[in-house]
mmCIF file of C-alpha atoms and ligand atoms in Angstrom:
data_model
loop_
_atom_site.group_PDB
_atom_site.id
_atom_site.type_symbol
_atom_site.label_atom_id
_atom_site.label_comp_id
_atom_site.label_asym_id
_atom_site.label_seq_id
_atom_site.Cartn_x
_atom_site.Cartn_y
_atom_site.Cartn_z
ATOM 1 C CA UNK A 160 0.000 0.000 0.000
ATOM 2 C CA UNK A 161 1.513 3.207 -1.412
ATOM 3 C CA UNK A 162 1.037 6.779 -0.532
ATOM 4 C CA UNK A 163 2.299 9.316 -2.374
ATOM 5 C CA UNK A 164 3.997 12.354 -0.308
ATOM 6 C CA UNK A 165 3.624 15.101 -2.369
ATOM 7 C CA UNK A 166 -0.200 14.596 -3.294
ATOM 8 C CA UNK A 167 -0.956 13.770 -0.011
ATOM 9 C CA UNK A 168 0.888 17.168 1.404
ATOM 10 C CA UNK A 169 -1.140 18.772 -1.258
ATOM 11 C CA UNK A 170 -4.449 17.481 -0.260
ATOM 12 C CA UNK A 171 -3.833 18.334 3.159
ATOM 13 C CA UNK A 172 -3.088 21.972 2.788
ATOM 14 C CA UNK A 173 -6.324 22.058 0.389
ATOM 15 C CA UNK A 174 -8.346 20.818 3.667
ATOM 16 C CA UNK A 175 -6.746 22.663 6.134
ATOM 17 C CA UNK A 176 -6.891 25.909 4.122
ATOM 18 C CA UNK A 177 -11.078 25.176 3.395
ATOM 19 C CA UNK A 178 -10.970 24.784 7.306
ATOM 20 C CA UNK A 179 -9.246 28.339 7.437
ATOM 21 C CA UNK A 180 -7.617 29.769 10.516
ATOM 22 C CA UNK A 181 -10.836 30.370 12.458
ATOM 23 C CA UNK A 182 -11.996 27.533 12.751
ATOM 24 C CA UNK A 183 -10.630 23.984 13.943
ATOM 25 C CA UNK A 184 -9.162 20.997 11.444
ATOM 26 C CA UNK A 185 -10.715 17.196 12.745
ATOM 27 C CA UNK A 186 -8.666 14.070 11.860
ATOM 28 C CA UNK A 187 -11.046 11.486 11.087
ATOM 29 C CA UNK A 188 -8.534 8.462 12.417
ATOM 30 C CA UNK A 189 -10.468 5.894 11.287
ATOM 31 C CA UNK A 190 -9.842 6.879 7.391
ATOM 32 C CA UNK A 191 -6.271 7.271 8.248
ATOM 33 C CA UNK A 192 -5.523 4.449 11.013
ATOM 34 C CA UNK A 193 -1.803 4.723 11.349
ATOM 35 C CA UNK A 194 -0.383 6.195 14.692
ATOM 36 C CA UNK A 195 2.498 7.679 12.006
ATOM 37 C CA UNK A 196 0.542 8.843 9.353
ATOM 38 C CA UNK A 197 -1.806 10.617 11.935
ATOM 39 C CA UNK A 198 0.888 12.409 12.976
ATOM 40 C CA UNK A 199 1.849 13.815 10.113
ATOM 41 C CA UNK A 200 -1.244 14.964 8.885
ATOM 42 C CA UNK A 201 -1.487 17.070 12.586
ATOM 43 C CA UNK A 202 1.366 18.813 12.276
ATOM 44 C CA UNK A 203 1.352 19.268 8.682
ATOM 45 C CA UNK A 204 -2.347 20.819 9.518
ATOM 46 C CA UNK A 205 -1.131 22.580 12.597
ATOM 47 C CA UNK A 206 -4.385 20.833 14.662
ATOM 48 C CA UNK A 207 -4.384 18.439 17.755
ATOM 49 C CA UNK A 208 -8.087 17.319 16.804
ATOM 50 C CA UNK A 209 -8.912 13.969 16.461
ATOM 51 C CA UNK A 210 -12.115 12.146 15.768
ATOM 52 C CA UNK A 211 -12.470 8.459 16.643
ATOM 53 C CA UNK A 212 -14.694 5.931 16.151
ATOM 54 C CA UNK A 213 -12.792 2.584 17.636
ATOM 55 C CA UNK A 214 -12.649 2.046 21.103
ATOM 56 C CA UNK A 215 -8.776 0.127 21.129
ATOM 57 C CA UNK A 216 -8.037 3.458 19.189
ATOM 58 C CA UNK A 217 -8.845 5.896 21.721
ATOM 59 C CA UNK A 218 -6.401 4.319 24.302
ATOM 60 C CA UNK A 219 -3.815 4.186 21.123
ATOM 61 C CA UNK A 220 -4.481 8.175 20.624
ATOM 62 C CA UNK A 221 -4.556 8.761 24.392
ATOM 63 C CA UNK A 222 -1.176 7.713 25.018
ATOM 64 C CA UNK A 223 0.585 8.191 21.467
ATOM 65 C CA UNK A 224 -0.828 11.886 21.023
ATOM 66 C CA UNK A 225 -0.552 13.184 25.255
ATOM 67 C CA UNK A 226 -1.869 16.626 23.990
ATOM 68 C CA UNK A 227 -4.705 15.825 21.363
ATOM 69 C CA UNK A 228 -7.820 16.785 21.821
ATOM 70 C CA UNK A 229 -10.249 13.894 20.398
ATOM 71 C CA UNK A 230 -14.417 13.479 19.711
ATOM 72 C CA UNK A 231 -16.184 10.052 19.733
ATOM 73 C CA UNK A 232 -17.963 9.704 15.593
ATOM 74 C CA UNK A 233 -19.717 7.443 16.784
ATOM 75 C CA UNK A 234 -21.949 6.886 20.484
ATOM 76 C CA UNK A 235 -19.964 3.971 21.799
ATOM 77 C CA UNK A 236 -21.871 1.231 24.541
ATOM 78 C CA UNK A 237 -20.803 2.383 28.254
ATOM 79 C CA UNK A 238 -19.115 -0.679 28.153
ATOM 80 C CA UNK A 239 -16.431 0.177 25.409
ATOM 81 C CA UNK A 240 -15.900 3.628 27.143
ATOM 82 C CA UNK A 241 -15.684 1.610 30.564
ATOM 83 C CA UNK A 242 -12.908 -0.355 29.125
ATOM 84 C CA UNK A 243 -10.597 3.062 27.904
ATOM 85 C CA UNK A 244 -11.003 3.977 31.681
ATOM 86 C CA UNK A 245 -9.845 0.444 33.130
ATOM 87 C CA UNK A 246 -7.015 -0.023 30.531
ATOM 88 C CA UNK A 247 -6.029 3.931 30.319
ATOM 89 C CA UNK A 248 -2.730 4.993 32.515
ATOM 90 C CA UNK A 249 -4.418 8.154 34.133
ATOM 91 C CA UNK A 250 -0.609 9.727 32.790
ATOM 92 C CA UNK A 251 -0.951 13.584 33.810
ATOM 93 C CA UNK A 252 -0.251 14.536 30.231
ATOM 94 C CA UNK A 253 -3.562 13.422 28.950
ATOM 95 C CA UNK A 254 -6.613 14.307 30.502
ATOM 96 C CA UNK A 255 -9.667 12.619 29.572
ATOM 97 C CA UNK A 256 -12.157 15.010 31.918
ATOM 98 C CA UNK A 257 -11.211 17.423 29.317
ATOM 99 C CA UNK A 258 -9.736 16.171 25.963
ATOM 100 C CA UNK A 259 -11.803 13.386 25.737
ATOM 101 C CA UNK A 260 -15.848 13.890 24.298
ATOM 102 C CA UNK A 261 -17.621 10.800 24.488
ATOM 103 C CA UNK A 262 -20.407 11.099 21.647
ATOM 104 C CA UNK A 263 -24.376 11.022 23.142
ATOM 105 C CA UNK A 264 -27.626 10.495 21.099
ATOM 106 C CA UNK A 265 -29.829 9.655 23.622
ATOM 107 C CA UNK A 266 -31.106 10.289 27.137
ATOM 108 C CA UNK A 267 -30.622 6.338 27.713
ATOM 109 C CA UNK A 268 -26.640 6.659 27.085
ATOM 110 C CA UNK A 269 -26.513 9.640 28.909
ATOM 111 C CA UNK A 270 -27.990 8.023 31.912
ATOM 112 C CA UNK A 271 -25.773 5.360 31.162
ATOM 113 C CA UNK A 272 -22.804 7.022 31.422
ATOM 114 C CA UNK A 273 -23.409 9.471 34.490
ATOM 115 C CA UNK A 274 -23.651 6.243 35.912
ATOM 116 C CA UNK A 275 -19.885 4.984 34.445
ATOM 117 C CA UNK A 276 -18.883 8.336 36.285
ATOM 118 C CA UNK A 277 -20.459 8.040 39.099
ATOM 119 C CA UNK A 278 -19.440 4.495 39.796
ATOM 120 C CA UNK A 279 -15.321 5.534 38.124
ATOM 121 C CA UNK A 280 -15.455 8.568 40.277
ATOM 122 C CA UNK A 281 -14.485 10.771 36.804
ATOM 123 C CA UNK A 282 -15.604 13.306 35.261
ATOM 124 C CA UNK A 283 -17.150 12.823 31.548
ATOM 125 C CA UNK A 284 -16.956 15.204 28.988
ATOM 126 C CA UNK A 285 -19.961 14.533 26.309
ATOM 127 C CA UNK A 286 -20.347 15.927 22.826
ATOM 128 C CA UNK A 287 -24.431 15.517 21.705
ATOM 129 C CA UNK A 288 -24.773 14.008 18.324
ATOM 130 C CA UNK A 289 -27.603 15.929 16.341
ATOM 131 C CA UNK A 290 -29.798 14.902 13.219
ATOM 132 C CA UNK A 291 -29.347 17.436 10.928
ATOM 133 C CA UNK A 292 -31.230 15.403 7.841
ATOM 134 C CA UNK A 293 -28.427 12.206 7.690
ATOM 135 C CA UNK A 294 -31.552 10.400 10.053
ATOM 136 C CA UNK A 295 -28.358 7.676 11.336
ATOM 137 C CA UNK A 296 -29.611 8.943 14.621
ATOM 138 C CA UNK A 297 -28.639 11.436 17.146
ATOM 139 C CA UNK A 298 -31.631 13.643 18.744
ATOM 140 C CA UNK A 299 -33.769 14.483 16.432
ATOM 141 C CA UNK A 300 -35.213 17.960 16.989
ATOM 142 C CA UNK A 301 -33.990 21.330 18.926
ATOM 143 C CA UNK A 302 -36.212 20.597 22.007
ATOM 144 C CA UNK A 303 -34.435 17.278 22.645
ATOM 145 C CA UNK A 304 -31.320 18.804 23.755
ATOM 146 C CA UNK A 305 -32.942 21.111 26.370
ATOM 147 C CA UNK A 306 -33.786 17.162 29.077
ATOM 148 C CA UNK A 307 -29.556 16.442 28.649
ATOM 149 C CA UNK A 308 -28.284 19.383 28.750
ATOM 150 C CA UNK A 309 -30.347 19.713 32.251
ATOM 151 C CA UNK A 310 -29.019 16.118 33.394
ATOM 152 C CA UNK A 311 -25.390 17.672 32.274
ATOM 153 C CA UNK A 312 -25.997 20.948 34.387
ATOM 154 C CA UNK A 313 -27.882 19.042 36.934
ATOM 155 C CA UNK A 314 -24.191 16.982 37.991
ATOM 156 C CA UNK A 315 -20.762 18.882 37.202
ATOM 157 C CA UNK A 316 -18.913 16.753 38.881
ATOM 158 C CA UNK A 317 -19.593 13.687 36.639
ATOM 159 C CA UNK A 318 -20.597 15.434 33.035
ATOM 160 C CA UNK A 319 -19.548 18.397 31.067
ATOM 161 C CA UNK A 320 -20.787 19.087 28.085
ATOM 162 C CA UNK A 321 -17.998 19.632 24.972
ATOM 163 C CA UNK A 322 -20.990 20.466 21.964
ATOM 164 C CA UNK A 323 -23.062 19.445 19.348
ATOM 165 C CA UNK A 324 -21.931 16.835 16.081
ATOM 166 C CA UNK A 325 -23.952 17.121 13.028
ATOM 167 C CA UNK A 326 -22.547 14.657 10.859
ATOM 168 C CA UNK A 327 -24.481 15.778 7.414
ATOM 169 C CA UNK A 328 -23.195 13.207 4.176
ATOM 170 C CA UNK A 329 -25.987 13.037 2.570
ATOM 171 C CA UNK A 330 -24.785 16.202 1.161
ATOM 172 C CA UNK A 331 -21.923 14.366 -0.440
ATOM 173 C CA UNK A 332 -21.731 14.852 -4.351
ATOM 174 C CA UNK A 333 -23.813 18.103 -4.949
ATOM 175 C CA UNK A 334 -21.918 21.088 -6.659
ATOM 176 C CA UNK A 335 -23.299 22.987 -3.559
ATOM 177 C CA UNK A 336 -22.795 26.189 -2.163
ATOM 178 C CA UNK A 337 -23.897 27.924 0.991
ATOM 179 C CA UNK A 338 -27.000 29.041 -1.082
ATOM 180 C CA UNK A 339 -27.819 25.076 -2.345
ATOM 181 C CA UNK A 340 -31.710 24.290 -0.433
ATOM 182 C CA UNK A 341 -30.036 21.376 0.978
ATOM 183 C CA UNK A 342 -26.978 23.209 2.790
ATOM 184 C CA UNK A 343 -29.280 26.114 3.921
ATOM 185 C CA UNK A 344 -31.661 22.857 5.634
ATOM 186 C CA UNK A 345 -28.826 21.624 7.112
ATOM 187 C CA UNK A 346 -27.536 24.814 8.487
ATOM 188 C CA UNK A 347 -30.666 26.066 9.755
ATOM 189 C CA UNK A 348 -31.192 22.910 12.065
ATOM 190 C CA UNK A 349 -28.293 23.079 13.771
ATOM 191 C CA UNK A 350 -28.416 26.869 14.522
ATOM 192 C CA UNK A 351 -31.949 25.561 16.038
ATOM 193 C CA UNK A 352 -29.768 23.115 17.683
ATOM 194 C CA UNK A 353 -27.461 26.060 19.051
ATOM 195 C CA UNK A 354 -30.339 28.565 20.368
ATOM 196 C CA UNK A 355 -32.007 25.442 22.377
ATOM 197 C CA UNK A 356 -28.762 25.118 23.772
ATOM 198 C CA UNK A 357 -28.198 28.754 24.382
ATOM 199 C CA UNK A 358 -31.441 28.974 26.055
ATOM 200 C CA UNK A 359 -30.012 26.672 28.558
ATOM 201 C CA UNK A 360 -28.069 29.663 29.537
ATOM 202 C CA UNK A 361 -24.768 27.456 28.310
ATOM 203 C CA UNK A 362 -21.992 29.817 26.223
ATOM 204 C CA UNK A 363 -21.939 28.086 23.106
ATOM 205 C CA UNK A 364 -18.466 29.903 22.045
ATOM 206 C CA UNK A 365 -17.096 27.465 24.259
ATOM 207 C CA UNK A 366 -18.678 24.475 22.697
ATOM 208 C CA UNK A 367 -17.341 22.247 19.344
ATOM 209 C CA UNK A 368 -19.741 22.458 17.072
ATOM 210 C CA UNK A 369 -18.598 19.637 14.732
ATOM 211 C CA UNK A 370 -19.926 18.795 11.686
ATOM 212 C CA UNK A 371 -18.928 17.829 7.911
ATOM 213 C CA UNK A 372 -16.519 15.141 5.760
ATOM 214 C CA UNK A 373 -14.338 15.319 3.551
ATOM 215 C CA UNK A 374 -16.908 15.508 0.905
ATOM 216 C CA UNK A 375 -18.813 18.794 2.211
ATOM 217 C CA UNK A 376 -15.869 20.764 4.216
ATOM 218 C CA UNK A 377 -15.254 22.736 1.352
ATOM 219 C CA UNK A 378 -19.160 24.397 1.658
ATOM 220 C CA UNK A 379 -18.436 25.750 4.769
ATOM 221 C CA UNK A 380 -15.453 28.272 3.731
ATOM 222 C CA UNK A 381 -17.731 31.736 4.552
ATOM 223 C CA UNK A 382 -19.891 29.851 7.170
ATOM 224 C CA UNK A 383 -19.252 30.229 10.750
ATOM 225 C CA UNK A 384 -22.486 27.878 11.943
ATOM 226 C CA UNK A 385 -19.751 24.755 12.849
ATOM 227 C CA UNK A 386 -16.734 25.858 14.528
ATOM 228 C CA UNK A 387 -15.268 22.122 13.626
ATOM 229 C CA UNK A 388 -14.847 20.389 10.793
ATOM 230 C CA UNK A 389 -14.215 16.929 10.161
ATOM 231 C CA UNK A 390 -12.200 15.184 7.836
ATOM 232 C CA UNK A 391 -9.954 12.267 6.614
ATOM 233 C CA UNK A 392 -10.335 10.561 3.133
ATOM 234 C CA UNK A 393 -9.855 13.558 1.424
ATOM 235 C CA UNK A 394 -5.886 13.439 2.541
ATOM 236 C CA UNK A 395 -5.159 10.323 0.505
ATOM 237 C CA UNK A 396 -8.343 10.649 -1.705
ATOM 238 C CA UNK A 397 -9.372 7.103 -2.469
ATOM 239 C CA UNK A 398 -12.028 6.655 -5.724
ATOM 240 C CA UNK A 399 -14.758 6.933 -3.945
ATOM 241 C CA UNK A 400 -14.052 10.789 -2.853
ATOM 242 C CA UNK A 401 -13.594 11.480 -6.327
ATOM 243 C CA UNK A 402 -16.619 13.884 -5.470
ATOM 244 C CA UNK A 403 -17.277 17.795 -6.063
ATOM 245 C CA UNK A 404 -15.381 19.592 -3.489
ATOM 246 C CA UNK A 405 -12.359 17.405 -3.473
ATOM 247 C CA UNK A 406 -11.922 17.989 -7.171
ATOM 248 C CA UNK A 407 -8.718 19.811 -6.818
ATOM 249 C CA UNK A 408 -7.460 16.416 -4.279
ATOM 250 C CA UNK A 409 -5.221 14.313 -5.607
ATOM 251 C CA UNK A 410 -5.534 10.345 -5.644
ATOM 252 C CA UNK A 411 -2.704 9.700 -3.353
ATOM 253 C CA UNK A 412 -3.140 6.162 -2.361
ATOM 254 C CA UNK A 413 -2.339 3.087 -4.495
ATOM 255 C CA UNK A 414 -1.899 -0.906 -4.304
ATOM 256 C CA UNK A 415 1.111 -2.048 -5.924
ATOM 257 C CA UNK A 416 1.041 -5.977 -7.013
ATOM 258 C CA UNK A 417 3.480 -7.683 -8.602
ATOM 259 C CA UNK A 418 2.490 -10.073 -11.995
ATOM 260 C CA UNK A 419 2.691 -13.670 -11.527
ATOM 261 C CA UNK A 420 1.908 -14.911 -14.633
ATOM 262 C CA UNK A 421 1.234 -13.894 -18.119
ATOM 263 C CA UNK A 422 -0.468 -15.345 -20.842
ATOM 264 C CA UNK A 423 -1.555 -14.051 -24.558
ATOM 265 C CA UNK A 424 -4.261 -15.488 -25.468
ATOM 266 C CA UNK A 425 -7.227 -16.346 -22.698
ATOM 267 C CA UNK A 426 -6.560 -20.211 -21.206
ATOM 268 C CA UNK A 427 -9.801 -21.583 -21.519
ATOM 269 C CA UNK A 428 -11.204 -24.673 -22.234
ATOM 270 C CA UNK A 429 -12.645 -25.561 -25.750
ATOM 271 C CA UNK A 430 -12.984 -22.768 -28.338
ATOM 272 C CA UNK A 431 -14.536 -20.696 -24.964
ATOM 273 C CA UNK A 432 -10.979 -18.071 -24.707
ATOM 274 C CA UNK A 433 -10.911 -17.977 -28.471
ATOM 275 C CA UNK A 434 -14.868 -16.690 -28.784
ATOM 276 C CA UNK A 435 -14.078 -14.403 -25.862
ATOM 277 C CA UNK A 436 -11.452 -12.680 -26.806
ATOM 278 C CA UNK A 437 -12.688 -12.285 -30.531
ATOM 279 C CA UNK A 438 -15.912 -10.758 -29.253
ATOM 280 C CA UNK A 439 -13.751 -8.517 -26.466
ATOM 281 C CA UNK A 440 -10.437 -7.050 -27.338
ATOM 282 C CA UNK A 441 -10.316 -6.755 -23.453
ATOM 283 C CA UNK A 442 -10.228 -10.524 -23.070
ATOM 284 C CA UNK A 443 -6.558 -11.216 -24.986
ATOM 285 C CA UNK A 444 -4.213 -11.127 -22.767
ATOM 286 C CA UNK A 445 -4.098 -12.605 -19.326
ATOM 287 C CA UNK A 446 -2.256 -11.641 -16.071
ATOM 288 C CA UNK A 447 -2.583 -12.818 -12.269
ATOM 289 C CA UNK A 448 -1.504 -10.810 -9.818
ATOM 290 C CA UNK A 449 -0.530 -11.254 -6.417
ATOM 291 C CA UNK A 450 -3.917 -11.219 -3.845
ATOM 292 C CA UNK A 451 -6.841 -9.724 -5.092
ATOM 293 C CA UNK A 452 -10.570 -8.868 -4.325
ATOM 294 C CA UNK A 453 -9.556 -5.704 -2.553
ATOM 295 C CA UNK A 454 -12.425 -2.853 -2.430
ATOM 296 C CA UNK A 455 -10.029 -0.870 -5.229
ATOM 297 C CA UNK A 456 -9.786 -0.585 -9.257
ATOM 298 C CA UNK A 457 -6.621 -1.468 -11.710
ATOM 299 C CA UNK A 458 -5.299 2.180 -12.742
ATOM 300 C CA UNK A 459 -1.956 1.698 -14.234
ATOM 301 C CA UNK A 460 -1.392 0.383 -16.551
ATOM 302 C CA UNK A 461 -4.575 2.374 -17.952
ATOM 303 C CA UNK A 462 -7.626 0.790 -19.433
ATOM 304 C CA UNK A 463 -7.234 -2.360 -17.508
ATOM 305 C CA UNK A 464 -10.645 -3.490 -16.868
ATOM 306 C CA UNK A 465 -11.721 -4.878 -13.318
ATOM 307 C CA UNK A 466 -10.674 -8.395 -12.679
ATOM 308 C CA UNK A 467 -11.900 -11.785 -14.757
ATOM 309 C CA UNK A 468 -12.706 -13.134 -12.059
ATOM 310 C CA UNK A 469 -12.268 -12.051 -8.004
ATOM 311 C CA UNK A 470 -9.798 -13.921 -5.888
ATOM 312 C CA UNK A 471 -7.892 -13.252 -2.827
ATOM 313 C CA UNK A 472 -4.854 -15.229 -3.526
ATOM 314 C CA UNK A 473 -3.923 -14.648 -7.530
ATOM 315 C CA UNK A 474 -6.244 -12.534 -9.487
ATOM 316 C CA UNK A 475 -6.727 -12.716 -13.346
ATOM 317 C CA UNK A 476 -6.931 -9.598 -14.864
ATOM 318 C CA UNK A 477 -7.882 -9.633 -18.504
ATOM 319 C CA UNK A 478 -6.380 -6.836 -20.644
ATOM 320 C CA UNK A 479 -6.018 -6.145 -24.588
ATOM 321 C CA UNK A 480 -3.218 -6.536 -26.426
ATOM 322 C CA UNK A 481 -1.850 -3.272 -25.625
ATOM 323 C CA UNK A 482 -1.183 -4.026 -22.006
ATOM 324 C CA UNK A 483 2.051 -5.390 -22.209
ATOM 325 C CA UNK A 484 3.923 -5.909 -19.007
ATOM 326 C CA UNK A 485 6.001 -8.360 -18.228
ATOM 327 C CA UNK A 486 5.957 -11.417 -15.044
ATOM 328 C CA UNK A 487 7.630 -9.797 -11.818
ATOM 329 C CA UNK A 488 6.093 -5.901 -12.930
ATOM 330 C CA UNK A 489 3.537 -4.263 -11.273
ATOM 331 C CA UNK A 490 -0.013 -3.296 -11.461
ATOM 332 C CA UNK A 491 -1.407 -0.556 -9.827
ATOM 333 C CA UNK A 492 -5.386 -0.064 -8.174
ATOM 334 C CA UNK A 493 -6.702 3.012 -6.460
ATOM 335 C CA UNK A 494 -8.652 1.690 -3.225
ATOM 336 C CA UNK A 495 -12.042 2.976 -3.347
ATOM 337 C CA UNK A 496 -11.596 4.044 0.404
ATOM 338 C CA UNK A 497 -8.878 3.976 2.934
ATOM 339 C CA UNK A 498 -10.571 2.912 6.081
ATOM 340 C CA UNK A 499 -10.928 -1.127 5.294
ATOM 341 C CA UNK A 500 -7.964 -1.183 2.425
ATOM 342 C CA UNK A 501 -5.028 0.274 4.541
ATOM 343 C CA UNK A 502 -5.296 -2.009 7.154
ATOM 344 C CA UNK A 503 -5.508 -5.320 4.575
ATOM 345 C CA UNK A 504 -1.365 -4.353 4.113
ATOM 346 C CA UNK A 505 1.772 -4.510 6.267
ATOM 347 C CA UNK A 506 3.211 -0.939 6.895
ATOM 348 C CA UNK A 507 2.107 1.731 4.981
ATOM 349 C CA UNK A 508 4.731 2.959 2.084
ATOM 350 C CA UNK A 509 5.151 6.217 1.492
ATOM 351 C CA UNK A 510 6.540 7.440 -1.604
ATOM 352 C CA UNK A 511 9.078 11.020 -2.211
ATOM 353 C CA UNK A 512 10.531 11.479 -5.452
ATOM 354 C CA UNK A 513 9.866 7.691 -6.570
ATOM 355 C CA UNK A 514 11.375 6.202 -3.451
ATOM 356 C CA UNK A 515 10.198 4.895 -0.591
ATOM 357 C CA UNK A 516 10.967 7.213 1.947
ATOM 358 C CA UNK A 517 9.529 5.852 5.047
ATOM 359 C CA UNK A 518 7.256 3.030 6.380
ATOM 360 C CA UNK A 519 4.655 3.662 8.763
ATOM 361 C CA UNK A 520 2.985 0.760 10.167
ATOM 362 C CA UNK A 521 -1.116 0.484 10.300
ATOM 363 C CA UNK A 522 -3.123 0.144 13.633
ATOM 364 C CA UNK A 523 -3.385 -2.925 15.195
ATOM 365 C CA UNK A 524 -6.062 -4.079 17.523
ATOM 366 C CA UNK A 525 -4.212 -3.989 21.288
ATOM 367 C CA UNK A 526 -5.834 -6.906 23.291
HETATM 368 C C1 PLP B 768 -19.330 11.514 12.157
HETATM 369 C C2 PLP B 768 -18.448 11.560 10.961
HETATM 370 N N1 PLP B 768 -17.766 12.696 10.693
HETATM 371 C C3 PLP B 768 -16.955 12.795 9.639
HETATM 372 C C4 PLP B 768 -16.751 11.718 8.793
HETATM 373 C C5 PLP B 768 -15.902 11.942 7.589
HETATM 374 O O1 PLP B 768 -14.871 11.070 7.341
HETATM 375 P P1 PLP B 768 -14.158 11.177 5.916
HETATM 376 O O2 PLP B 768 -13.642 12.540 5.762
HETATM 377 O O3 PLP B 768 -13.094 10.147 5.986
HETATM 378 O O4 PLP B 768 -15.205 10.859 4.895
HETATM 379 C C6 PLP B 768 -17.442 10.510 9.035
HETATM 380 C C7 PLP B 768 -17.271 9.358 8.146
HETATM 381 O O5 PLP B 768 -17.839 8.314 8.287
HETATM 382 C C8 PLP B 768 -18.320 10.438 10.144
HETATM 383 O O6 PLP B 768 -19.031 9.318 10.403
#
């Protein structure tokens, strides 16, 4: 699994620079799960803000990154944010009372986890997760907020609240601007989201308000509604981000697997390669390639069509004549995200000036 350096650099700066200097850069982790590769998106971004959505991760980030500040993407059971208490070090440099917002959708997890507090003897930050149109859950209207927030205000020593997420993808795609009916929707219910909490007499300039991906950061350049914004595919740009406001993103991600074998003419039985390859100048020439059936698409050499046939040990690829590589080259696929496909690899290899310049390895799963 390749990155490339310079397109990668470039992508970030194109995020970060959407973001702009008011407002604060999110690392999605999980589209970028490598402790190393994390790292260098934060400081290449200048931002210590992570968002998380695997509980081993969270102890990972917690003691890897001392002075990140990190937000749950996801509401995780009491019991997976019981087990970052029992296996986390309680090191002074990292302190999860503050840095750490634990996602909420619902009164029931809230209760749930006052009573994690209570019984831990910590204090919780929690971030409210909001339905801004997505409908994956989260409260569902303004008024919802107003019960937490009171069970938040009602015990400071075991909650706090950190703010609002409004995930909103089903934006993703649409050449749209702040003026688009669906962005306006979208915008509109979380400022509703924001007075209700407001008229719980709560400063709200204190509060992340998170919201967006990598597909819809760039609508939010002259809007000040979220003071957050998430992303992470849009750093390494995998096919499926090949999306409106990533257009000037560069695909910087790319399997590299070596040929096995090469045939030129289809090996089929009977007359069945012969009638295949006369009726498809695609089906001439035959390659297998190391592994296989990985969510991604053959892009170099060009034109080669998706596999003959999936498998994960040696793939054939069908090609025309004009593909003409030989046993011991390589193909190349663009993943069509990063977030399954990086971790299918060893170390991730990234690429300066057509070396490899350094090897960072991918998360693993801590017991
Ligand atoms: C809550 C939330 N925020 C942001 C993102 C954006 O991640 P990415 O930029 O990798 O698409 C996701 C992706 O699933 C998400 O669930």
């Amino acid at each position: 699994m390749l990155i490339d350096l310079d397109r990668m650099n470039h992508n970030i700066d194109m995020l970060a620079k959407s973001v702009g200097p008011d407002k604060t850069y999110r690392v999605v982790v999980k589209s970028l799960p490598s402790v190393e590769l994390v790292r260098h998106v934060m400081a290449r971004a200048n931002t210590r803000a992570l968002m998380l959505f695997h509980q081993p991760f969270v102890n990972v980030v917690a003691d890897t990154f001392p002075d990140s500040d990190v937000l749950l993407g996801k509401p995780m059971p009491v019991s997976a944010a019981e087990t970052f208490y029992k296996k986390f070090s309680f090191q002074p440099e990292f302190d999860p009372a503050t840095q750490l917002q634990w996602l909420i959708d619902s009164s029931e997890r809230l209760a749930q986890y006052q009573g994690l507090a209570r019984r831990l003897g910590v204090r919780m930050k929690v971030n409210l997760e909001i339905d801004v149109g997505l409908h994956r859950g989260g409260l569902p209207e303004p008024e919802a907020v107003t019960p937490l927030l009171k069970t938040i205000q009602d015990d400071p020593s075991h909650l706090t609240l950190g703010g609002l997420m409004g995930y909103e993808p089903h934006l993703t795609g649409l050449a749209a601007n702040l003026d688009h009916e669906s962005v306006k929707s979208v915008l509109s219910v979380y400022r509703g989201f924001i007075d209700k909490t407001k008229d719980s007499g709560i400063d709200v300039s204190r509060l992340t308000l998170n919201g967006a991906g990598s597909h819809t950061l760039g609508i939010y350049e002259k809007d000040n509604t979220m003071n957050d914004l998430s992303a992470g595919s849009g750093v390494v740009k995998p096919l499926d981000f090949d999306t409106y406001h990533l257009r000037d993103n560069q695909p910087a991600l790319f399997i590299g697997t070596p040929i096995l074998k090469r045939y030129d003419y289809l090996p089929l039985g009977g007359n069945m390669g012969k009638t295949l390859s006369a009726w498809d100048p695609n089906r001439r020439r035959l390659y297998y390639v190391y592994g296989g059936y990985w969510k991604a698409r053959y892009v170099s050499p060009s034109s080669v069509p998706d596999a003959f046939y999936h498998s994960t040990n040696q793939e054939p690829v069908s090609t025309s004549e004009s593909v003409d590589i030989k046993v011991d080259d390589y193909m190349f696929l663009r993943p069509t995200q990063s977030e399954h496909v990086m971790l299918q690899f060893g170390d991730l290899l990234v690429v300066n000036d057509s070396a490899i310049a350094n090897q960072w390895p991918v998360f693993r799963e801590t017991g």
